[in-house]
Amino acid sequence: HEADAYRTDLMTLTRHVLNEQGRHPESRGDFTILLSHIVLGCKFVASAVNKAGLAKLIGLAGETNVQGEEQKKLDVLSNEVFVKALVSSGRTCVLVSEEDEEATFVDPKLRGKYCVCFDPLDGSSNIDCGVSIGTIFGIYMIKDKDNVTLEDVLQPGKDMLAAGYCMYGSSCTLVLSSGNGVNGFTLDPSLGEFILTHPDIKIPKKGKIYSVNEGNARNWDVPTATFVEKCKYPQDGSPPKSLRYIGSMVADVHRTLLYGGVFLYPADEKNPNGKLRVLYEVFPMSFLMEQAGGQSFTGKERALDLVPTKIHDRSPVFLGSYDDVEEIKALYAEQAKAS
Ligand code: P6P
């Protein structure tokens, strides 16, 4: 009967979060309600993304649909869905979205105590060729509920309460941490529920994969160029590492988390702060990496120690297996000493 018990004892995301809430007896369940609204957004986007290819086929996505209305682009649609879900949760007060130039301050009547920074559909340029894309989010607690300002979303990443991503690929996988380790859930479309499939994810201490856009090699600084060279031509007789680069952050980070290795988006002469955004790409992924036993570095400091000055700030990022990032930190320390 063991097998039957397993099949009926489904650990859903909702149950898992309620269990986490149980760790905080004083909690009124606000965080649980907030997460349930984020999950609702993810389910909607998963369904829309899965239809995107079909929609394009029958002339819906990005063109006029049968009623002749201009069909919204998927990232615009996803952003609207998340903003509406987060506002209607009644648990948020400031929202930062990759799609919106300015932060959204929730109407005081609907305000809660959380700030959410998110990229509703990261990597959306990859939709048409079927490459996995995703939603990335990070959650802060506001500092003073009677005085809500932009400072509430310009906190260092180490003050994030929770972070996660939802990857829309061959299956829909939601990876989440609220500070007690990392758990992965897979959407069972027949139930409409996220089921715990990857409990307590830990990233391998060292990996055999490096993930970077080699097309930028001409502009790299010495430490990055040296690290990549060592991946290809190891000095210690170890086999060369494999290069895996999907070009969709959620997919590259998810592979790094499960298989180990290191993902790099370095600074270069063209982009002195790299390309990836601090609040809704670098911080959430760095939070998850640390919670899974890995680490994340900007070239100058621990990524989560960074204090953003503007909501769309960028930062270079080197994240993944603990030992691999240590190697990169040593190369940057050498450069700092030499300069
Ligand atoms: P590049 C996608 O456009 C994105 O924002 C991330 O998802 C991805 O990691 C990165 O940009 C890819 O950038 O310059 O290598 O195409």
mmCIF file of C-alpha atoms and ligand atoms in Angstrom:
data_model
loop_
_atom_site.group_PDB
_atom_site.id
_atom_site.type_symbol
_atom_site.label_atom_id
_atom_site.label_comp_id
_atom_site.label_asym_id
_atom_site.label_seq_id
_atom_site.Cartn_x
_atom_site.Cartn_y
_atom_site.Cartn_z
ATOM 1 C CA HIS A 1 0.000 0.000 0.000
ATOM 2 C CA GLU A 2 3.096 2.209 0.285
ATOM 3 C CA ALA A 3 2.736 3.157 -3.431
ATOM 4 C CA ASP A 4 -0.938 4.131 -2.976
ATOM 5 C CA ALA A 5 -0.127 6.254 0.058
ATOM 6 C CA TYR A 6 2.523 8.108 -1.974
ATOM 7 C CA ARG A 7 0.109 8.738 -4.847
ATOM 8 C CA THR A 8 -2.530 10.277 -2.576
ATOM 9 C CA ASP A 9 -0.188 12.166 -0.271
ATOM 10 C CA LEU A 10 0.466 14.975 -2.786
ATOM 11 C CA MET A 11 2.520 17.849 -1.389
ATOM 12 C CA THR A 12 1.164 20.861 -3.268
ATOM 13 C CA LEU A 13 2.770 24.289 -3.265
ATOM 14 C CA THR A 14 -0.143 25.615 -1.227
ATOM 15 C CA ARG A 15 0.279 22.934 1.452
ATOM 16 C CA HIS A 16 4.049 23.451 1.446
ATOM 17 C CA VAL A 17 3.687 27.205 1.985
ATOM 18 C CA LEU A 18 1.106 26.646 4.737
ATOM 19 C CA ASN A 19 3.595 24.293 6.419
ATOM 20 C CA GLU A 20 6.216 27.065 6.168
ATOM 21 C CA GLN A 21 3.665 29.505 7.632
ATOM 22 C CA GLY A 22 3.350 27.126 10.559
ATOM 23 C CA ARG A 23 6.960 28.023 11.436
ATOM 24 C CA HIS A 24 5.737 31.570 12.135
ATOM 25 C CA PRO A 25 2.859 31.258 14.662
ATOM 26 C CA GLU A 26 2.474 35.050 14.675
ATOM 27 C CA SER A 27 1.871 35.023 10.918
ATOM 28 C CA ARG A 28 -1.575 36.058 9.715
ATOM 29 C CA GLY A 29 -1.052 34.189 6.446
ATOM 30 C CA ASP A 30 -0.377 37.328 4.408
ATOM 31 C CA PHE A 31 2.697 35.775 2.776
ATOM 32 C CA THR A 32 0.694 32.634 1.945
ATOM 33 C CA ILE A 33 -1.975 34.765 0.285
ATOM 34 C CA LEU A 34 0.666 36.777 -1.609
ATOM 35 C CA LEU A 35 2.310 33.598 -2.911
ATOM 36 C CA SER A 36 -1.026 32.134 -3.957
ATOM 37 C CA HIS A 37 -1.567 35.211 -6.151
ATOM 38 C CA ILE A 38 1.921 34.906 -7.676
ATOM 39 C CA VAL A 39 1.161 31.245 -8.409
ATOM 40 C CA LEU A 40 -2.123 32.256 -10.067
ATOM 41 C CA GLY A 41 -0.131 34.586 -12.353
ATOM 42 C CA CYS A 42 2.285 31.787 -13.200
ATOM 43 C CA LYS A 43 -0.541 29.400 -14.069
ATOM 44 C CA PHE A 44 -2.074 31.995 -16.389
ATOM 45 C CA VAL A 45 1.231 32.712 -18.122
ATOM 46 C CA ALA A 46 1.982 28.982 -18.452
ATOM 47 C CA SER A 47 -1.283 28.488 -20.269
ATOM 48 C CA ALA A 48 -0.794 31.574 -22.473
ATOM 49 C CA VAL A 49 2.813 30.622 -23.345
ATOM 50 C CA ASN A 50 1.791 27.092 -24.251
ATOM 51 C CA LYS A 51 -0.821 28.506 -26.615
ATOM 52 C CA ALA A 52 1.534 31.202 -27.986
ATOM 53 C CA GLY A 53 2.895 28.931 -30.714
ATOM 54 C CA LEU A 54 -0.595 27.803 -31.627
ATOM 55 C CA ALA A 55 -1.910 31.376 -31.331
ATOM 56 C CA LYS A 56 0.801 32.566 -33.715
ATOM 57 C CA LEU A 57 -0.127 29.693 -36.047
ATOM 58 C CA ILE A 58 -3.747 30.800 -36.151
ATOM 59 C CA GLY A 59 -2.727 34.454 -36.313
ATOM 60 C CA LEU A 60 -3.581 35.530 -32.752
ATOM 61 C CA ALA A 61 -0.391 36.413 -30.832
ATOM 62 C CA GLY A 62 1.185 39.701 -31.841
ATOM 63 C CA GLU A 63 -1.196 40.155 -34.770
ATOM 64 C CA THR A 64 -4.864 40.977 -35.015
ATOM 65 C CA ASN A 65 -7.133 38.210 -33.762
ATOM 66 C CA VAL A 66 -10.365 37.027 -35.391
ATOM 67 C CA GLN A 67 -12.212 40.024 -33.916
ATOM 68 C CA GLY A 68 -9.602 42.245 -35.555
ATOM 69 C CA GLU A 69 -8.338 43.400 -32.119
ATOM 70 C CA GLU A 70 -4.594 43.969 -31.790
ATOM 71 C CA GLN A 71 -3.451 40.906 -29.799
ATOM 72 C CA LYS A 72 -1.178 41.959 -26.916
ATOM 73 C CA LYS A 73 2.408 40.736 -26.929
ATOM 74 C CA LEU A 74 2.882 37.938 -24.407
ATOM 75 C CA ASP A 75 5.253 39.896 -22.179
ATOM 76 C CA VAL A 76 2.866 42.853 -22.014
ATOM 77 C CA LEU A 77 -0.015 40.472 -21.276
ATOM 78 C CA SER A 78 2.015 38.667 -18.594
ATOM 79 C CA ASN A 79 2.923 41.953 -16.950
ATOM 80 C CA GLU A 80 -0.709 43.037 -16.760
ATOM 81 C CA VAL A 81 -1.682 39.671 -15.270
ATOM 82 C CA PHE A 82 0.976 39.850 -12.550
ATOM 83 C CA VAL A 83 0.326 43.495 -11.689
ATOM 84 C CA LYS A 84 -3.419 42.835 -11.380
ATOM 85 C CA ALA A 85 -2.893 39.609 -9.377
ATOM 86 C CA LEU A 86 -0.421 41.293 -6.990
ATOM 87 C CA VAL A 87 -2.565 44.416 -6.476
ATOM 88 C CA SER A 88 -5.764 42.410 -5.971
ATOM 89 C CA SER A 89 -3.991 40.206 -3.384
ATOM 90 C CA GLY A 90 -4.248 43.183 -0.998
ATOM 91 C CA ARG A 91 -0.796 42.173 0.362
ATOM 92 C CA THR A 92 1.481 44.429 -1.677
ATOM 93 C CA CYS A 93 2.299 48.126 -1.616
ATOM 94 C CA VAL A 94 5.132 48.713 -4.132
ATOM 95 C CA LEU A 95 5.710 46.760 -7.351
ATOM 96 C CA VAL A 96 8.730 46.932 -9.675
ATOM 97 C CA SER A 97 8.357 45.270 -13.066
ATOM 98 C CA GLU A 98 10.882 44.946 -15.893
ATOM 99 C CA GLU A 99 8.061 46.103 -18.165
ATOM 100 C CA ASP A 100 7.273 49.344 -16.302
ATOM 101 C CA GLU A 101 9.618 52.344 -16.298
ATOM 102 C CA GLU A 102 8.253 53.547 -12.925
ATOM 103 C CA ALA A 103 7.420 51.591 -9.753
ATOM 104 C CA THR A 104 3.722 50.970 -9.051
ATOM 105 C CA PHE A 105 2.469 52.298 -5.691
ATOM 106 C CA VAL A 106 -0.663 50.338 -4.749
ATOM 107 C CA ASP A 107 -3.774 52.323 -3.773
ATOM 108 C CA PRO A 108 -3.641 52.775 0.051
ATOM 109 C CA LYS A 109 -7.040 51.056 0.374
ATOM 110 C CA LEU A 110 -5.513 47.878 -1.082
ATOM 111 C CA ARG A 111 -2.049 48.094 0.478
ATOM 112 C CA GLY A 112 -0.280 45.230 2.259
ATOM 113 C CA LYS A 113 3.213 44.936 3.718
ATOM 114 C CA TYR A 114 5.160 43.366 0.826
ATOM 115 C CA CYS A 115 7.060 44.743 -2.178
ATOM 116 C CA VAL A 116 7.473 42.523 -5.216
ATOM 117 C CA CYS A 117 10.151 43.019 -7.897
ATOM 118 C CA PHE A 118 9.567 40.857 -10.946
ATOM 119 C CA ASP A 119 10.315 40.174 -14.586
ATOM 120 C CA PRO A 120 6.990 38.827 -15.844
ATOM 121 C CA LEU A 121 8.421 37.068 -18.881
ATOM 122 C CA ASP A 122 12.212 37.003 -18.957
ATOM 123 C CA GLY A 123 13.772 35.857 -22.206
ATOM 124 C CA SER A 124 10.587 36.573 -24.144
ATOM 125 C CA SER A 125 12.628 37.093 -27.328
ATOM 126 C CA ASN A 126 12.995 33.286 -27.280
ATOM 127 C CA ILE A 127 9.265 32.514 -27.416
ATOM 128 C CA ASP A 128 8.982 32.128 -31.176
ATOM 129 C CA CYS A 129 11.653 29.440 -31.342
ATOM 130 C CA GLY A 130 10.234 27.472 -28.411
ATOM 131 C CA VAL A 131 13.130 28.030 -25.983
ATOM 132 C CA SER A 132 12.141 27.965 -22.295
ATOM 133 C CA ILE A 133 11.344 31.371 -20.758
ATOM 134 C CA GLY A 134 10.288 32.371 -17.281
ATOM 135 C CA THR A 135 8.956 34.677 -14.599
ATOM 136 C CA ILE A 136 11.441 35.813 -11.940
ATOM 137 C CA PHE A 137 10.413 37.477 -8.640
ATOM 138 C CA GLY A 138 11.833 38.727 -5.359
ATOM 139 C CA ILE A 139 9.885 39.822 -2.266
ATOM 140 C CA TYR A 140 10.797 42.494 0.347
ATOM 141 C CA MET A 141 8.936 43.566 3.475
ATOM 142 C CA ILE A 142 8.251 47.316 3.507
ATOM 143 C CA LYS A 143 10.267 49.251 6.086
ATOM 144 C CA ASP A 144 7.518 51.574 7.408
ATOM 145 C CA LYS A 145 3.901 50.943 6.391
ATOM 146 C CA ASP A 146 2.977 54.555 7.217
ATOM 147 C CA ASN A 147 5.689 55.950 4.972
ATOM 148 C CA VAL A 148 5.958 53.923 1.769
ATOM 149 C CA THR A 149 8.706 55.197 -0.537
ATOM 150 C CA LEU A 150 10.923 53.980 -3.355
ATOM 151 C CA GLU A 151 13.505 53.121 -0.655
ATOM 152 C CA ASP A 152 11.321 50.087 0.105
ATOM 153 C CA VAL A 153 12.443 48.517 -3.180
ATOM 154 C CA LEU A 154 16.026 49.837 -3.115
ATOM 155 C CA GLN A 155 17.049 47.502 -0.279
ATOM 156 C CA PRO A 156 20.086 45.193 -0.594
ATOM 157 C CA GLY A 157 19.288 41.717 -1.884
ATOM 158 C CA LYS A 158 20.211 40.188 1.464
ATOM 159 C CA ASP A 159 17.048 41.782 2.890
ATOM 160 C CA MET A 160 14.789 39.888 0.476
ATOM 161 C CA LEU A 161 12.358 37.594 2.332
ATOM 162 C CA ALA A 162 11.765 35.250 -0.583
ATOM 163 C CA ALA A 163 12.555 34.755 -4.254
ATOM 164 C CA GLY A 164 11.690 32.377 -7.023
ATOM 165 C CA TYR A 165 11.161 31.735 -10.708
ATOM 166 C CA CYS A 166 8.683 29.864 -12.839
ATOM 167 C CA MET A 167 10.102 28.266 -15.975
ATOM 168 C CA TYR A 168 7.750 27.715 -18.918
ATOM 169 C CA GLY A 169 9.325 24.868 -20.863
ATOM 170 C CA SER A 170 8.586 21.215 -21.621
ATOM 171 C CA SER A 171 6.955 21.334 -18.178
ATOM 172 C CA CYS A 172 6.111 24.282 -15.946
ATOM 173 C CA THR A 173 8.481 24.329 -12.960
ATOM 174 C CA LEU A 174 8.308 26.787 -10.074
ATOM 175 C CA VAL A 175 11.423 27.070 -7.874
ATOM 176 C CA LEU A 176 11.009 28.967 -4.608
ATOM 177 C CA SER A 177 12.820 29.854 -1.406
ATOM 178 C CA SER A 178 11.522 31.818 1.569
ATOM 179 C CA GLY A 179 14.794 31.563 3.449
ATOM 180 C CA ASN A 180 14.652 27.906 4.519
ATOM 181 C CA GLY A 181 16.214 26.202 1.507
ATOM 182 C CA VAL A 182 15.002 25.822 -2.075
ATOM 183 C CA ASN A 183 12.088 23.695 -3.314
ATOM 184 C CA GLY A 184 10.940 22.907 -6.852
ATOM 185 C CA PHE A 185 7.343 22.296 -7.897
ATOM 186 C CA THR A 186 5.981 21.024 -11.215
ATOM 187 C CA LEU A 187 2.562 22.066 -12.521
ATOM 188 C CA ASP A 188 0.155 19.175 -12.993
ATOM 189 C CA PRO A 189 -2.162 20.740 -15.570
ATOM 190 C CA SER A 190 -4.824 18.112 -14.906
ATOM 191 C CA LEU A 191 -5.015 19.266 -11.281
ATOM 192 C CA GLY A 192 -4.017 22.899 -11.859
ATOM 193 C CA GLU A 193 -1.703 22.403 -8.877
ATOM 194 C CA PHE A 194 2.061 22.756 -8.436
ATOM 195 C CA ILE A 195 3.312 19.468 -6.930
ATOM 196 C CA LEU A 196 6.574 19.224 -4.942
ATOM 197 C CA THR A 197 8.973 17.370 -7.255
ATOM 198 C CA HIS A 198 12.381 18.754 -6.191
ATOM 199 C CA PRO A 199 12.479 18.972 -2.364
ATOM 200 C CA ASP A 200 15.392 20.823 -0.734
ATOM 201 C CA ILE A 201 17.482 21.481 -3.883
ATOM 202 C CA LYS A 202 21.244 21.714 -3.220
ATOM 203 C CA ILE A 203 23.600 22.809 -6.014
ATOM 204 C CA PRO A 204 26.685 20.565 -6.489
ATOM 205 C CA LYS A 205 29.720 22.139 -4.752
ATOM 206 C CA LYS A 206 31.663 22.112 -8.029
ATOM 207 C CA GLY A 207 30.431 21.717 -11.610
ATOM 208 C CA LYS A 208 31.622 20.716 -15.068
ATOM 209 C CA ILE A 209 29.677 23.369 -17.000
ATOM 210 C CA TYR A 210 30.271 27.041 -17.672
ATOM 211 C CA SER A 211 27.539 29.210 -19.162
ATOM 212 C CA VAL A 212 28.364 32.538 -20.833
ATOM 213 C CA ASN A 213 27.757 34.319 -24.129
ATOM 214 C CA GLU A 214 31.168 33.751 -25.773
ATOM 215 C CA GLY A 215 30.139 36.267 -28.425
ATOM 216 C CA ASN A 216 31.127 39.005 -25.955
ATOM 217 C CA ALA A 217 34.643 37.549 -25.406
ATOM 218 C CA ARG A 218 36.316 40.450 -27.235
ATOM 219 C CA ASN A 219 35.059 42.880 -24.556
ATOM 220 C CA TRP A 220 35.748 40.802 -21.402
ATOM 221 C CA ASP A 221 38.095 41.981 -18.655
ATOM 222 C CA VAL A 222 41.143 39.891 -17.699
ATOM 223 C CA PRO A 223 39.643 37.899 -14.769
ATOM 224 C CA THR A 224 36.634 36.746 -16.842
ATOM 225 C CA ALA A 225 38.797 35.977 -19.890
ATOM 226 C CA THR A 226 41.266 34.051 -17.693
ATOM 227 C CA PHE A 227 38.487 32.050 -15.996
ATOM 228 C CA VAL A 228 36.900 31.041 -19.320
ATOM 229 C CA GLU A 229 40.327 30.120 -20.738
ATOM 230 C CA LYS A 230 40.904 27.840 -17.699
ATOM 231 C CA CYS A 231 37.501 26.207 -18.328
ATOM 232 C CA LYS A 232 38.624 25.351 -21.873
ATOM 233 C CA TYR A 233 42.312 24.579 -21.212
ATOM 234 C CA PRO A 234 42.564 23.414 -17.563
ATOM 235 C CA GLN A 235 46.113 23.742 -16.178
ATOM 236 C CA ASP A 236 45.674 20.950 -13.619
ATOM 237 C CA GLY A 237 45.139 18.126 -16.116
ATOM 238 C CA SER A 238 41.368 17.980 -15.394
ATOM 239 C CA PRO A 239 39.054 17.618 -18.418
ATOM 240 C CA PRO A 240 37.760 20.806 -20.072
ATOM 241 C CA LYS A 241 34.348 22.039 -18.930
ATOM 242 C CA SER A 242 31.311 21.933 -21.214
ATOM 243 C CA LEU A 243 29.769 25.160 -22.482
ATOM 244 C CA ARG A 244 25.996 25.323 -22.170
ATOM 245 C CA TYR A 245 24.329 28.672 -22.982
ATOM 246 C CA ILE A 246 20.600 28.888 -23.692
ATOM 247 C CA GLY A 247 20.334 32.668 -23.628
ATOM 248 C CA SER A 248 17.285 32.587 -21.366
ATOM 249 C CA MET A 249 18.343 33.318 -17.778
ATOM 250 C CA VAL A 250 15.700 31.160 -16.110
ATOM 251 C CA ALA A 251 16.714 28.126 -18.213
ATOM 252 C CA ASP A 252 20.468 28.680 -17.721
ATOM 253 C CA VAL A 253 20.054 29.213 -13.973
ATOM 254 C CA HIS A 254 17.709 26.217 -13.563
ATOM 255 C CA ARG A 255 20.254 23.912 -15.267
ATOM 256 C CA THR A 256 23.054 25.407 -13.129
ATOM 257 C CA LEU A 257 21.028 24.860 -9.928
ATOM 258 C CA LEU A 258 20.302 21.196 -10.748
ATOM 259 C CA TYR A 259 23.511 20.128 -12.529
ATOM 260 C CA GLY A 260 26.075 22.528 -10.997
ATOM 261 C CA GLY A 261 28.575 24.773 -12.753
ATOM 262 C CA VAL A 262 28.617 28.534 -13.171
ATOM 263 C CA PHE A 263 26.554 31.104 -15.066
ATOM 264 C CA LEU A 264 28.250 34.376 -15.964
ATOM 265 C CA TYR A 265 26.989 37.647 -17.350
ATOM 266 C CA PRO A 266 30.126 39.772 -16.930
ATOM 267 C CA ALA A 267 30.586 43.503 -17.405
ATOM 268 C CA ASP A 268 32.275 44.517 -20.610
ATOM 269 C CA GLU A 269 33.414 47.731 -22.251
ATOM 270 C CA LYS A 270 30.012 48.205 -23.904
ATOM 271 C CA ASN A 271 28.064 47.423 -20.692
ATOM 272 C CA PRO A 272 30.184 48.418 -17.652
ATOM 273 C CA ASN A 273 27.410 47.096 -15.363
ATOM 274 C CA GLY A 274 26.713 44.011 -17.431
ATOM 275 C CA LYS A 275 23.232 43.411 -18.846
ATOM 276 C CA LEU A 276 21.156 41.719 -16.149
ATOM 277 C CA ARG A 277 18.936 43.738 -13.830
ATOM 278 C CA VAL A 278 19.630 43.819 -10.086
ATOM 279 C CA LEU A 279 16.144 43.799 -8.537
ATOM 280 C CA TYR A 280 14.380 41.163 -10.624
ATOM 281 C CA GLU A 281 17.150 39.033 -12.182
ATOM 282 C CA VAL A 282 20.407 39.192 -10.166
ATOM 283 C CA PHE A 283 18.957 39.379 -6.622
ATOM 284 C CA PRO A 284 16.303 36.627 -6.903
ATOM 285 C CA MET A 285 18.705 34.182 -8.629
ATOM 286 C CA SER A 286 21.495 35.025 -6.145
ATOM 287 C CA PHE A 287 19.107 34.493 -3.209
ATOM 288 C CA LEU A 288 18.187 31.043 -4.576
ATOM 289 C CA MET A 289 21.831 30.104 -5.248
ATOM 290 C CA GLU A 290 22.883 30.957 -1.668
ATOM 291 C CA GLN A 291 19.893 29.081 -0.249
ATOM 292 C CA ALA A 292 20.919 26.044 -2.345
ATOM 293 C CA GLY A 293 24.534 26.159 -1.038
ATOM 294 C CA GLY A 294 26.020 28.052 -3.984
ATOM 295 C CA GLN A 295 27.013 31.689 -4.195
ATOM 296 C CA SER A 296 26.792 34.787 -6.378
ATOM 297 C CA PHE A 297 29.408 37.504 -7.006
ATOM 298 C CA THR A 298 29.357 40.796 -8.967
ATOM 299 C CA GLY A 299 33.095 40.989 -9.707
ATOM 300 C CA LYS A 300 33.460 43.350 -6.750
ATOM 301 C CA GLU A 301 31.281 41.960 -3.922
ATOM 302 C CA ARG A 302 28.704 39.361 -2.829
ATOM 303 C CA ALA A 303 25.747 40.065 -5.113
ATOM 304 C CA LEU A 304 23.222 40.204 -2.254
ATOM 305 C CA ASP A 305 25.266 42.926 -0.519
ATOM 306 C CA LEU A 306 24.721 45.284 -3.446
ATOM 307 C CA VAL A 307 22.520 48.324 -2.664
ATOM 308 C CA PRO A 308 20.613 49.414 -5.780
ATOM 309 C CA THR A 309 20.277 53.139 -6.503
ATOM 310 C CA LYS A 310 17.636 52.937 -9.251
ATOM 311 C CA ILE A 311 14.947 50.296 -9.788
ATOM 312 C CA HIS A 312 16.324 49.199 -13.191
ATOM 313 C CA ASP A 313 20.001 49.122 -12.160
ATOM 314 C CA ARG A 314 22.145 46.450 -13.819
ATOM 315 C CA SER A 315 25.034 44.436 -12.355
ATOM 316 C CA PRO A 316 27.552 41.907 -13.622
ATOM 317 C CA VAL A 317 26.879 38.476 -12.088
ATOM 318 C CA PHE A 318 28.833 35.233 -11.577
ATOM 319 C CA LEU A 319 26.637 32.639 -9.872
ATOM 320 C CA GLY A 320 26.540 28.884 -9.299
ATOM 321 C CA SER A 321 28.585 26.160 -7.586
ATOM 322 C CA TYR A 322 30.397 27.423 -4.509
ATOM 323 C CA ASP A 323 33.880 26.284 -5.541
ATOM 324 C CA ASP A 324 33.559 27.550 -9.124
ATOM 325 C CA VAL A 325 32.567 31.045 -7.978
ATOM 326 C CA GLU A 326 35.448 30.978 -5.477
ATOM 327 C CA GLU A 327 37.820 30.603 -8.458
ATOM 328 C CA ILE A 328 36.325 33.674 -10.118
ATOM 329 C CA LYS A 329 36.533 35.672 -6.866
ATOM 330 C CA ALA A 330 40.238 34.771 -6.569
ATOM 331 C CA LEU A 331 40.915 36.045 -10.101
ATOM 332 C CA TYR A 332 39.154 39.349 -9.379
ATOM 333 C CA ALA A 333 41.018 39.647 -6.057
ATOM 334 C CA GLU A 334 44.316 39.226 -7.950
ATOM 335 C CA GLN A 335 43.282 41.988 -10.357
ATOM 336 C CA ALA A 336 42.291 44.271 -7.470
ATOM 337 C CA LYS A 337 45.675 43.671 -5.767
ATOM 338 C CA ALA A 338 47.576 44.329 -9.009
ATOM 339 C CA SER A 339 45.770 47.603 -9.711
HETATM 340 P P1 P6P B 1 22.602 37.805 -24.394
HETATM 341 C C1 P6P B 1 17.129 37.470 -22.200
HETATM 342 O O1 P6P B 1 16.986 38.497 -23.141
HETATM 343 C C2 P6P B 1 18.040 37.970 -21.081
HETATM 344 O O2 P6P B 1 17.483 39.065 -20.449
HETATM 345 C C3 P6P B 1 18.280 36.837 -20.077
HETATM 346 O O3 P6P B 1 17.168 36.011 -19.953
HETATM 347 C C4 P6P B 1 19.476 36.122 -20.674
HETATM 348 O O4 P6P B 1 20.276 35.482 -19.708
HETATM 349 C C5 P6P B 1 20.259 37.266 -21.325
HETATM 350 O O5 P6P B 1 19.311 38.302 -21.608
HETATM 351 C C6 P6P B 1 20.911 36.829 -22.609
HETATM 352 O O6 P6P B 1 21.669 37.939 -23.087
HETATM 353 O O7 P6P B 1 23.324 39.122 -24.484
HETATM 354 O O8 P6P B 1 23.552 36.659 -24.139
HETATM 355 O O9 P6P B 1 21.660 37.532 -25.538
#
